[in-house]
PDB file of C-alpha atoms and ligand atoms in Angstrom:
ATOM      1  CA  MET O   1     -54.789 -10.064-105.325  1.00  0.00           C
ATOM      2  CA  ARG O   2     -56.317  -9.590-101.568  1.00  0.00           C
ATOM      3  CA  LEU O   3     -54.348  -9.332 -98.318  1.00  0.00           C
ATOM      4  CA  THR O   4     -55.436  -9.661 -94.933  1.00  0.00           C
ATOM      5  CA  PHE O   5     -54.075  -9.036 -91.917  1.00  0.00           C
ATOM      6  CA  LEU O   6     -55.385 -11.508 -88.692  1.00  0.00           C
ATOM      7  CA  GLY O   7     -53.825  -9.819 -86.329  1.00  0.00           C
ATOM      8  CA  HIS O   8     -49.944  -9.758 -84.727  1.00  0.00           C
ATOM      9  CA  SER O   9     -48.029 -11.506 -88.185  1.00  0.00           C
ATOM     10  CA  ALA O  10     -50.556 -13.811 -89.764  1.00  0.00           C
ATOM     11  CA  TRP O  11     -51.755 -12.811 -92.933  1.00  0.00           C
ATOM     12  CA  LEU O  12     -54.063 -14.237 -95.274  1.00  0.00           C
ATOM     13  CA  VAL O  13     -53.031 -13.621 -99.100  1.00  0.00           C
ATOM     14  CA  GLU O  14     -56.337 -14.144-101.470  1.00  0.00           C
ATOM     15  CA  GLY O  15     -55.508 -14.943-105.132  1.00  0.00           C
ATOM     16  CA  SER O  16     -55.479 -17.714-107.718  1.00  0.00           C
ATOM     17  CA  LYS O  17     -54.608 -20.026-103.991  1.00  0.00           C
ATOM     18  CA  LYS O  18     -55.487 -18.891-100.417  1.00  0.00           C
ATOM     19  CA  VAL O  19     -52.092 -18.703 -98.517  1.00  0.00           C
ATOM     20  CA  VAL O  20     -51.907 -18.180 -94.733  1.00  0.00           C
ATOM     21  CA  ILE O  21     -48.991 -16.722 -93.103  1.00  0.00           C
ATOM     22  CA  ASP O  22     -48.004 -17.521 -90.029  1.00  0.00           C
ATOM     23  CA  PRO O  23     -51.608 -18.623 -88.155  1.00  0.00           C
ATOM     24  CA  PHE O  24     -51.549 -17.557 -84.665  1.00  0.00           C
ATOM     25  CA  ILE O  25     -55.373 -16.952 -84.335  1.00  0.00           C
ATOM     26  CA  THR O  26     -55.941 -18.999 -80.743  1.00  0.00           C
ATOM     27  CA  GLY O  27     -54.624 -16.648 -77.899  1.00  0.00           C
ATOM     28  CA  ASN O  28     -53.940 -13.917 -80.220  1.00  0.00           C
ATOM     29  CA  PRO O  29     -55.831 -10.801 -78.608  1.00  0.00           C
ATOM     30  CA  GLN O  30     -55.725  -9.012 -82.449  1.00  0.00           C
ATOM     31  CA  ALA O  31     -57.533 -12.011 -84.222  1.00  0.00           C
ATOM     32  CA  GLN O  32     -60.987 -11.251 -85.366  1.00  0.00           C
ATOM     33  CA  ILE O  33     -61.860 -14.624 -87.454  1.00  0.00           C
ATOM     34  CA  GLY O  34     -61.970 -17.737 -85.735  1.00  0.00           C
ATOM     35  CA  VAL O  35     -59.103 -20.835 -86.463  1.00  0.00           C
ATOM     36  CA  GLU O  36     -62.156 -22.521 -88.444  1.00  0.00           C
ATOM     37  CA  ASP O  37     -62.609 -20.002 -91.074  1.00  0.00           C
ATOM     38  CA  LEU O  38     -59.291 -20.869 -92.598  1.00  0.00           C
ATOM     39  CA  TYR O  39     -60.209 -23.931 -93.275  1.00  0.00           C
ATOM     40  CA  ASP O  40     -60.312 -23.796 -96.758  1.00  0.00           C
ATOM     41  CA  VAL O  41     -56.279 -22.581 -97.602  1.00  0.00           C
ATOM     42  CA  ASP O  42     -54.570 -24.369 -99.963  1.00  0.00           C
ATOM     43  CA  TYR O  43     -50.909 -23.097 -98.495  1.00  0.00           C
ATOM     44  CA  ILE O  44     -49.817 -22.140 -94.521  1.00  0.00           C
ATOM     45  CA  VAL O  45     -46.174 -21.057 -93.953  1.00  0.00           C
ATOM     46  CA  VAL O  46     -44.698 -21.190 -90.863  1.00  0.00           C
ATOM     47  CA  THR O  47     -41.599 -18.686 -90.676  1.00  0.00           C
ATOM     48  CA  HIS O  48     -40.698 -20.129 -87.516  1.00  0.00           C
ATOM     49  CA  GLY O  49     -41.117 -22.324 -84.449  1.00  0.00           C
ATOM     50  CA  HIS O  50     -42.315 -19.700 -82.042  1.00  0.00           C
ATOM     51  CA  SER O  51     -45.817 -20.422 -81.005  1.00  0.00           C
ATOM     52  CA  ASP O  52     -46.777 -16.874 -81.989  1.00  0.00           C
ATOM     53  CA  HIS O  53     -46.017 -18.021 -85.583  1.00  0.00           C
ATOM     54  CA  LEU O  54     -46.689 -21.558 -85.723  1.00  0.00           C
ATOM     55  CA  GLY O  55     -49.916 -20.857 -84.153  1.00  0.00           C
ATOM     56  CA  ASP O  56     -52.772 -22.925 -85.102  1.00  0.00           C
ATOM     57  CA  THR O  57     -50.469 -24.525 -87.671  1.00  0.00           C
ATOM     58  CA  TYR O  58     -51.784 -28.306 -86.805  1.00  0.00           C
ATOM     59  CA  ASP O  59     -55.315 -27.583 -86.338  1.00  0.00           C
ATOM     60  CA  ILE O  60     -55.391 -25.755 -89.460  1.00  0.00           C
ATOM     61  CA  ALA O  61     -53.486 -28.154 -91.752  1.00  0.00           C
ATOM     62  CA  ARG O  62     -55.836 -31.081 -90.537  1.00  0.00           C
ATOM     63  CA  HIS O  63     -58.803 -29.944 -91.092  1.00  0.00           C
ATOM     64  CA  SER O  64     -57.869 -28.261 -94.465  1.00  0.00           C
ATOM     65  CA  GLY O  65     -55.200 -30.935 -96.152  1.00  0.00           C
ATOM     66  CA  ALA O  66     -53.056 -27.534 -96.634  1.00  0.00           C
ATOM     67  CA  THR O  67     -49.685 -27.923 -97.959  1.00  0.00           C
ATOM     68  CA  VAL O  68     -47.320 -26.521 -95.228  1.00  0.00           C
ATOM     69  CA  ILE O  69     -44.074 -24.760 -95.944  1.00  0.00           C
ATOM     70  CA  SER O  70     -41.892 -24.344 -93.300  1.00  0.00           C
ATOM     71  CA  ASN O  71     -37.907 -25.427 -93.070  1.00  0.00           C
ATOM     72  CA  TYR O  72     -36.384 -28.893 -92.769  1.00  0.00           C
ATOM     73  CA  GLU O  73     -36.571 -28.879 -88.871  1.00  0.00           C
ATOM     74  CA  ILE O  74     -40.180 -27.873 -88.469  1.00  0.00           C
ATOM     75  CA  SER O  75     -41.500 -30.295 -91.368  1.00  0.00           C
ATOM     76  CA  LEU O  76     -39.939 -32.958 -89.174  1.00  0.00           C
ATOM     77  CA  TYR O  77     -41.562 -31.669 -86.779  1.00  0.00           C
ATOM     78  CA  LEU O  78     -44.467 -31.137 -88.190  1.00  0.00           C
ATOM     79  CA  PHE O  79     -44.244 -34.828 -89.960  1.00  0.00           C
ATOM     80  CA  SER O  80     -43.875 -36.322 -86.431  1.00  0.00           C
ATOM     81  CA  LYS O  81     -46.684 -35.024 -85.473  1.00  0.00           C
ATOM     82  CA  GLY O  82     -49.012 -36.330 -88.290  1.00  0.00           C
ATOM     83  CA  ILE O  83     -49.301 -33.562 -90.648  1.00  0.00           C
ATOM     84  CA  GLN O  84     -48.329 -35.291 -93.964  1.00  0.00           C
ATOM     85  CA  ASN O  85     -48.127 -32.515 -96.280  1.00  0.00           C
ATOM     86  CA  VAL O  86     -45.593 -30.494 -95.662  1.00  0.00           C
ATOM     87  CA  HIS O  87     -43.459 -28.816 -98.361  1.00  0.00           C
ATOM     88  CA  SER O  88     -40.023 -28.527 -96.714  1.00  0.00           C
ATOM     89  CA  MET O  89     -37.690 -25.572 -97.985  1.00  0.00           C
ATOM     90  CA  HIS O  90     -34.211 -23.781 -96.697  1.00  0.00           C
ATOM     91  CA  ILE O  91     -32.937 -20.243 -96.788  1.00  0.00           C
ATOM     92  CA  GLY O  92     -32.034 -19.293 -99.936  1.00  0.00           C
ATOM     93  CA  GLY O  93     -34.376 -21.785-102.216  1.00  0.00           C
ATOM     94  CA  LYS O  94     -37.478 -21.271-103.989  1.00  0.00           C
ATOM     95  CA  TYR O  95     -39.891 -23.739-105.527  1.00  0.00           C
ATOM     96  CA  ILE O  96     -42.850 -23.403-107.878  1.00  0.00           C
ATOM     97  CA  PHE O  97     -45.717 -25.807-107.252  1.00  0.00           C
ATOM     98  CA  SER O  98     -47.621 -27.097-110.645  1.00  0.00           C
ATOM     99  CA  ASP O  99     -50.293 -24.594-109.616  1.00  0.00           C
ATOM    100  CA  GLY O 100     -48.095 -21.255-110.060  1.00  0.00           C
ATOM    101  CA  ILE O 101     -47.640 -20.785-106.918  1.00  0.00           C
ATOM    102  CA  GLY O 102     -44.296 -20.284-105.610  1.00  0.00           C
ATOM    103  CA  PHE O 103     -41.808 -19.850-102.422  1.00  0.00           C
ATOM    104  CA  LYS O 104     -39.035 -18.404-101.871  1.00  0.00           C
ATOM    105  CA  LEU O 105     -37.098 -18.528 -98.123  1.00  0.00           C
ATOM    106  CA  THR O 106     -35.233 -16.071 -97.390  1.00  0.00           C
ATOM    107  CA  PRO O 107     -32.799 -15.425 -94.040  1.00  0.00           C
ATOM    108  CA  ALA O 108     -34.364 -13.482 -90.684  1.00  0.00           C
ATOM    109  CA  LEU O 109     -32.077 -13.166 -87.470  1.00  0.00           C
ATOM    110  CA  HIS O 110     -33.808 -14.943 -84.829  1.00  0.00           C
ATOM    111  CA  GLY O 111     -34.315 -17.803 -82.891  1.00  0.00           C
ATOM    112  CA  SER O 112     -36.898 -21.102 -83.822  1.00  0.00           C
ATOM    113  CA  ALA O 113     -37.065 -22.816 -80.655  1.00  0.00           C
ATOM    114  CA  ILE O 114     -40.628 -25.090 -81.138  1.00  0.00           C
ATOM    115  CA  ILE O 115     -42.231 -25.662 -77.300  1.00  0.00           C
ATOM    116  CA  ASP O 116     -43.828 -28.908 -76.934  1.00  0.00           C
ATOM    117  CA  GLY O 117     -45.129 -29.167 -73.371  1.00  0.00           C
ATOM    118  CA  LYS O 118     -42.076 -29.467 -71.449  1.00  0.00           C
ATOM    119  CA  ASP O 119     -39.980 -30.155 -74.074  1.00  0.00           C
ATOM    120  CA  VAL O 120     -37.900 -27.453 -76.047  1.00  0.00           C
ATOM    121  CA  ILE O 121     -37.322 -28.501 -79.777  1.00  0.00           C
ATOM    122  CA  TYR O 122     -34.290 -27.168 -82.521  1.00  0.00           C
ATOM    123  CA  GLY O 123     -36.556 -25.717 -85.069  1.00  0.00           C
ATOM    124  CA  GLY O 124     -33.806 -24.635 -87.077  1.00  0.00           C
ATOM    125  CA  ASN O 125     -33.087 -21.482 -88.681  1.00  0.00           C
ATOM    126  CA  PRO O 126     -36.441 -18.712 -88.931  1.00  0.00           C
ATOM    127  CA  VAL O 127     -36.379 -17.353 -92.031  1.00  0.00           C
ATOM    128  CA  GLY O 128     -38.501 -14.897 -94.024  1.00  0.00           C
ATOM    129  CA  VAL O 129     -40.459 -15.707 -97.277  1.00  0.00           C
ATOM    130  CA  ILE O 130     -41.558 -14.471-100.495  1.00  0.00           C
ATOM    131  CA  VAL O 131     -44.755 -15.833-101.638  1.00  0.00           C
ATOM    132  CA  PHE O 132     -44.947 -15.768-105.544  1.00  0.00           C
ATOM    133  CA  MET O 133     -48.640 -15.415-107.075  1.00  0.00           C
ATOM    134  CA  ASP O 134     -50.827 -14.321-110.016  1.00  0.00           C
ATOM    135  CA  ASP O 135     -47.430 -12.570-111.156  1.00  0.00           C
ATOM    136  CA  ARG O 136     -47.175 -10.259-107.357  1.00  0.00           C
ATOM    137  CA  ALA O 137     -44.468 -10.958-105.311  1.00  0.00           C
ATOM    138  CA  ILE O 138     -45.377 -10.603-101.437  1.00  0.00           C
ATOM    139  CA  TYR O 139     -42.821 -10.522 -98.990  1.00  0.00           C
ATOM    140  CA  HIS O 140     -43.688 -11.519 -95.206  1.00  0.00           C
ATOM    141  CA  ALA O 141     -40.210 -10.700 -92.836  1.00  0.00           C
ATOM    142  CA  GLY O 142     -41.000 -13.487 -90.080  1.00  0.00           C
ATOM    143  CA  ASP O 143     -39.247 -12.471 -87.176  1.00  0.00           C
ATOM    144  CA  THR O 144     -35.646 -10.504 -87.803  1.00  0.00           C
ATOM    145  CA  GLY O 145     -33.377  -7.639 -86.956  1.00  0.00           C
ATOM    146  CA  LEU O 146     -32.398  -5.963 -89.574  1.00  0.00           C
ATOM    147  CA  THR O 147     -29.840  -7.501 -91.640  1.00  0.00           C
ATOM    148  CA  MET O 148     -27.667  -6.087 -94.831  1.00  0.00           C
ATOM    149  CA  ASP O 149     -29.079  -8.631 -96.686  1.00  0.00           C
ATOM    150  CA  MET O 150     -32.545  -7.320 -96.790  1.00  0.00           C
ATOM    151  CA  LYS O 151     -30.737  -5.433 -99.506  1.00  0.00           C
ATOM    152  CA  LEU O 152     -30.602  -8.448-102.080  1.00  0.00           C
ATOM    153  CA  LEU O 153     -34.589  -8.375-101.746  1.00  0.00           C
ATOM    154  CA  ALA O 154     -34.893  -5.555-104.161  1.00  0.00           C
ATOM    155  CA  ASP O 155     -33.816  -7.858-107.242  1.00  0.00           C
ATOM    156  CA  GLU O 156     -36.639  -9.362-106.273  1.00  0.00           C
ATOM    157  CA  LEU O 157     -38.918  -6.746-107.057  1.00  0.00           C
ATOM    158  CA  ILE O 158     -41.554  -6.957-104.141  1.00  0.00           C
ATOM    159  CA  ASP O 159     -44.966  -5.522-104.316  1.00  0.00           C
ATOM    160  CA  VAL O 160     -45.496  -5.445-100.626  1.00  0.00           C
ATOM    161  CA  ALA O 161     -43.179  -5.952 -97.638  1.00  0.00           C
ATOM    162  CA  LEU O 162     -44.890  -6.682 -94.255  1.00  0.00           C
ATOM    163  CA  LEU O 163     -42.754  -6.070 -91.565  1.00  0.00           C
ATOM    164  CA  PRO O 164     -42.196  -6.787 -87.719  1.00  0.00           C
ATOM    165  CA  ILE O 165     -42.109  -3.097 -86.073  1.00  0.00           C
ATOM    166  CA  GLY O 166     -42.254  -4.106 -82.270  1.00  0.00           C
ATOM    167  CA  GLY O 167     -39.080  -3.739 -81.171  1.00  0.00           C
ATOM    168  CA  ASN O 168     -37.295  -6.106 -78.268  1.00  0.00           C
ATOM    169  CA  TYR O 169     -37.593  -9.527 -80.532  1.00  0.00           C
ATOM    170  CA  THR O 170     -37.518  -7.940 -83.825  1.00  0.00           C
ATOM    171  CA  MET O 171     -36.475  -4.678 -85.730  1.00  0.00           C
ATOM    172  CA  ASP O 172     -38.237  -1.350 -84.666  1.00  0.00           C
ATOM    173  CA  VAL O 173     -39.943   1.087 -86.395  1.00  0.00           C
ATOM    174  CA  LYS O 174     -36.674   3.082 -87.383  1.00  0.00           C
ATOM    175  CA  ASP O 175     -35.579   0.055 -88.446  1.00  0.00           C
ATOM    176  CA  ALA O 176     -37.765  -1.479 -90.310  1.00  0.00           C
ATOM    177  CA  ALA O 177     -38.276   1.551 -92.472  1.00  0.00           C
ATOM    178  CA  LYS O 178     -34.665   1.391 -92.670  1.00  0.00           C
ATOM    179  CA  ALA O 179     -35.546  -2.327 -94.075  1.00  0.00           C
ATOM    180  CA  ALA O 180     -37.998  -1.115 -96.171  1.00  0.00           C
ATOM    181  CA  SER O 181     -35.480   1.408 -97.629  1.00  0.00           C
ATOM    182  CA  PHE O 182     -33.301  -1.570 -98.541  1.00  0.00           C
ATOM    183  CA  ILE O 183     -35.948  -4.194-100.184  1.00  0.00           C
ATOM    184  CA  LYS O 184     -37.871  -0.952-102.201  1.00  0.00           C
ATOM    185  CA  PRO O 185     -41.317  -2.450-102.173  1.00  0.00           C
ATOM    186  CA  LYS O 186     -44.046  -0.722-103.878  1.00  0.00           C
ATOM    187  CA  LEU O 187     -45.983  -1.159-100.722  1.00  0.00           C
ATOM    188  CA  ALA O 188     -44.951  -1.773 -96.792  1.00  0.00           C
ATOM    189  CA  ILE O 189     -46.869  -2.708 -94.149  1.00  0.00           C
ATOM    190  CA  PRO O 190     -46.260  -3.090 -90.251  1.00  0.00           C
ATOM    191  CA  MET O 191     -46.745  -5.902 -88.044  1.00  0.00           C
ATOM    192  CA  HIS O 192     -45.763  -7.851 -85.255  1.00  0.00           C
ATOM    193  CA  TYR O 193     -46.207  -4.731 -82.579  1.00  0.00           C
ATOM    194  CA  ASN O 194     -49.082  -4.084 -80.039  1.00  0.00           C
ATOM    195  CA  THR O 195     -49.852  -7.423 -79.220  1.00  0.00           C
ATOM    196  CA  PHE O 196     -48.145  -7.851 -75.953  1.00  0.00           C
ATOM    197  CA  PRO O 197     -47.311  -4.756 -73.956  1.00  0.00           C
ATOM    198  CA  VAL O 198     -43.688  -5.540 -74.542  1.00  0.00           C
ATOM    199  CA  ILE O 199     -44.228  -5.072 -78.141  1.00  0.00           C
ATOM    200  CA  GLU O 200     -45.912  -1.358 -78.172  1.00  0.00           C
ATOM    201  CA  ALA O 201     -45.291   0.796 -81.013  1.00  0.00           C
ATOM    202  CA  GLU O 202     -46.466   3.183 -83.044  1.00  0.00           C
ATOM    203  CA  PRO O 203     -47.347   2.008 -86.503  1.00  0.00           C
ATOM    204  CA  GLU O 204     -47.851   5.651 -88.032  1.00  0.00           C
ATOM    205  CA  GLU O 205     -44.847   6.477 -87.044  1.00  0.00           C
ATOM    206  CA  PHE O 206     -43.514   3.507 -89.102  1.00  0.00           C
ATOM    207  CA  VAL O 207     -45.512   4.880 -91.868  1.00  0.00           C
ATOM    208  CA  LYS O 208     -44.009   8.444 -91.602  1.00  0.00           C
ATOM    209  CA  GLU O 209     -40.323   7.653 -91.171  1.00  0.00           C
ATOM    210  CA  ALA O 210     -40.740   4.892 -94.449  1.00  0.00           C
ATOM    211  CA  LYS O 211     -42.038   7.628 -96.637  1.00  0.00           C
ATOM    212  CA  ARG O 212     -39.623   9.946 -95.455  1.00  0.00           C
ATOM    213  CA  LEU O 213     -36.697   7.663 -96.790  1.00  0.00           C
ATOM    214  CA  GLY O 214     -38.831   7.266-100.034  1.00  0.00           C
ATOM    215  CA  ILE O 215     -41.359   4.172 -99.576  1.00  0.00           C
ATOM    216  CA  ASN O 216     -44.818   3.967 -99.649  1.00  0.00           C
ATOM    217  CA  ALA O 217     -46.534   2.184 -96.699  1.00  0.00           C
ATOM    218  CA  GLN O 218     -49.626   2.173 -94.904  1.00  0.00           C
ATOM    219  CA  VAL O 219     -50.838   0.883 -91.607  1.00  0.00           C
ATOM    220  CA  VAL O 220     -53.213  -2.082 -91.952  1.00  0.00           C
ATOM    221  CA  ALA O 221     -55.559  -2.521 -88.648  1.00  0.00           C
ATOM    222  CA  PRO O 222     -56.248  -6.427 -87.644  1.00  0.00           C
ATOM    223  CA  GLY O 223     -58.912  -7.503 -89.436  1.00  0.00           C
ATOM    224  CA  GLN O 224     -58.553  -5.055 -92.262  1.00  0.00           C
ATOM    225  CA  SER O 225     -57.884  -5.873 -95.994  1.00  0.00           C
ATOM    226  CA  VAL O 226     -55.549  -4.620 -98.698  1.00  0.00           C
ATOM    227  CA  GLU O 227     -56.022  -4.804-102.667  1.00  0.00           C
ATOM    228  CA  ILE O 228     -52.989  -5.103-104.751  1.00  0.00           C
TER     229      ILE O 228
HETATM  230 NI1   NI T   1     -40.282 -15.376 -82.660  1.00  0.00          NI
HETATM  231 MN1   MN T   2     -43.152 -13.603 -83.152  1.00  0.00          MN
END
């Protein structure tokens, strides 16, 4: 399986199916690909309504026909915008599709408002997600602060944990390393940093701190992939 960092919090997970998580490409200064490169995905996961996560979901869903996974409120919003293939879930829920690909939504401490022109739309509770594919479990934390609930994720036998480290809106380096120690993934990778000045962080510091706590971690630069 291959995980490609598309920059910010956007990840492409490629195994027997293609899953893109939080596809913020347009306006993402770290993006190395075009939106059209994602028109062949099978699933799109949206962790919350903020524009740097909802991103190009509408465009990609329209062109790919991919199934969009998100909470009930964002699902309703997308459906109202003409996206038919939405699969609504909520925190704590797990669903396995007929092709064997599974998703479980997890708690995130954050917000989820959707900005639509001049309107602010209620986007429900923000989530993290575990993607189950090809006997692997990939955890994408979305945007979140550190929470004790992350200790429950250790039972999910996470292979890779994708964790925000940029601070201000989410965990910083130190809190993200602590989160990794709660989750106990085989590999932790930092995200959601250095996209904007307010979330500047040093990813190598995260790797160092995670390793100090006994967790294997590595930096994956925007545009780069890791094979697991
Ligand atoms: Ni956010
Ligand atoms: Mn964000």
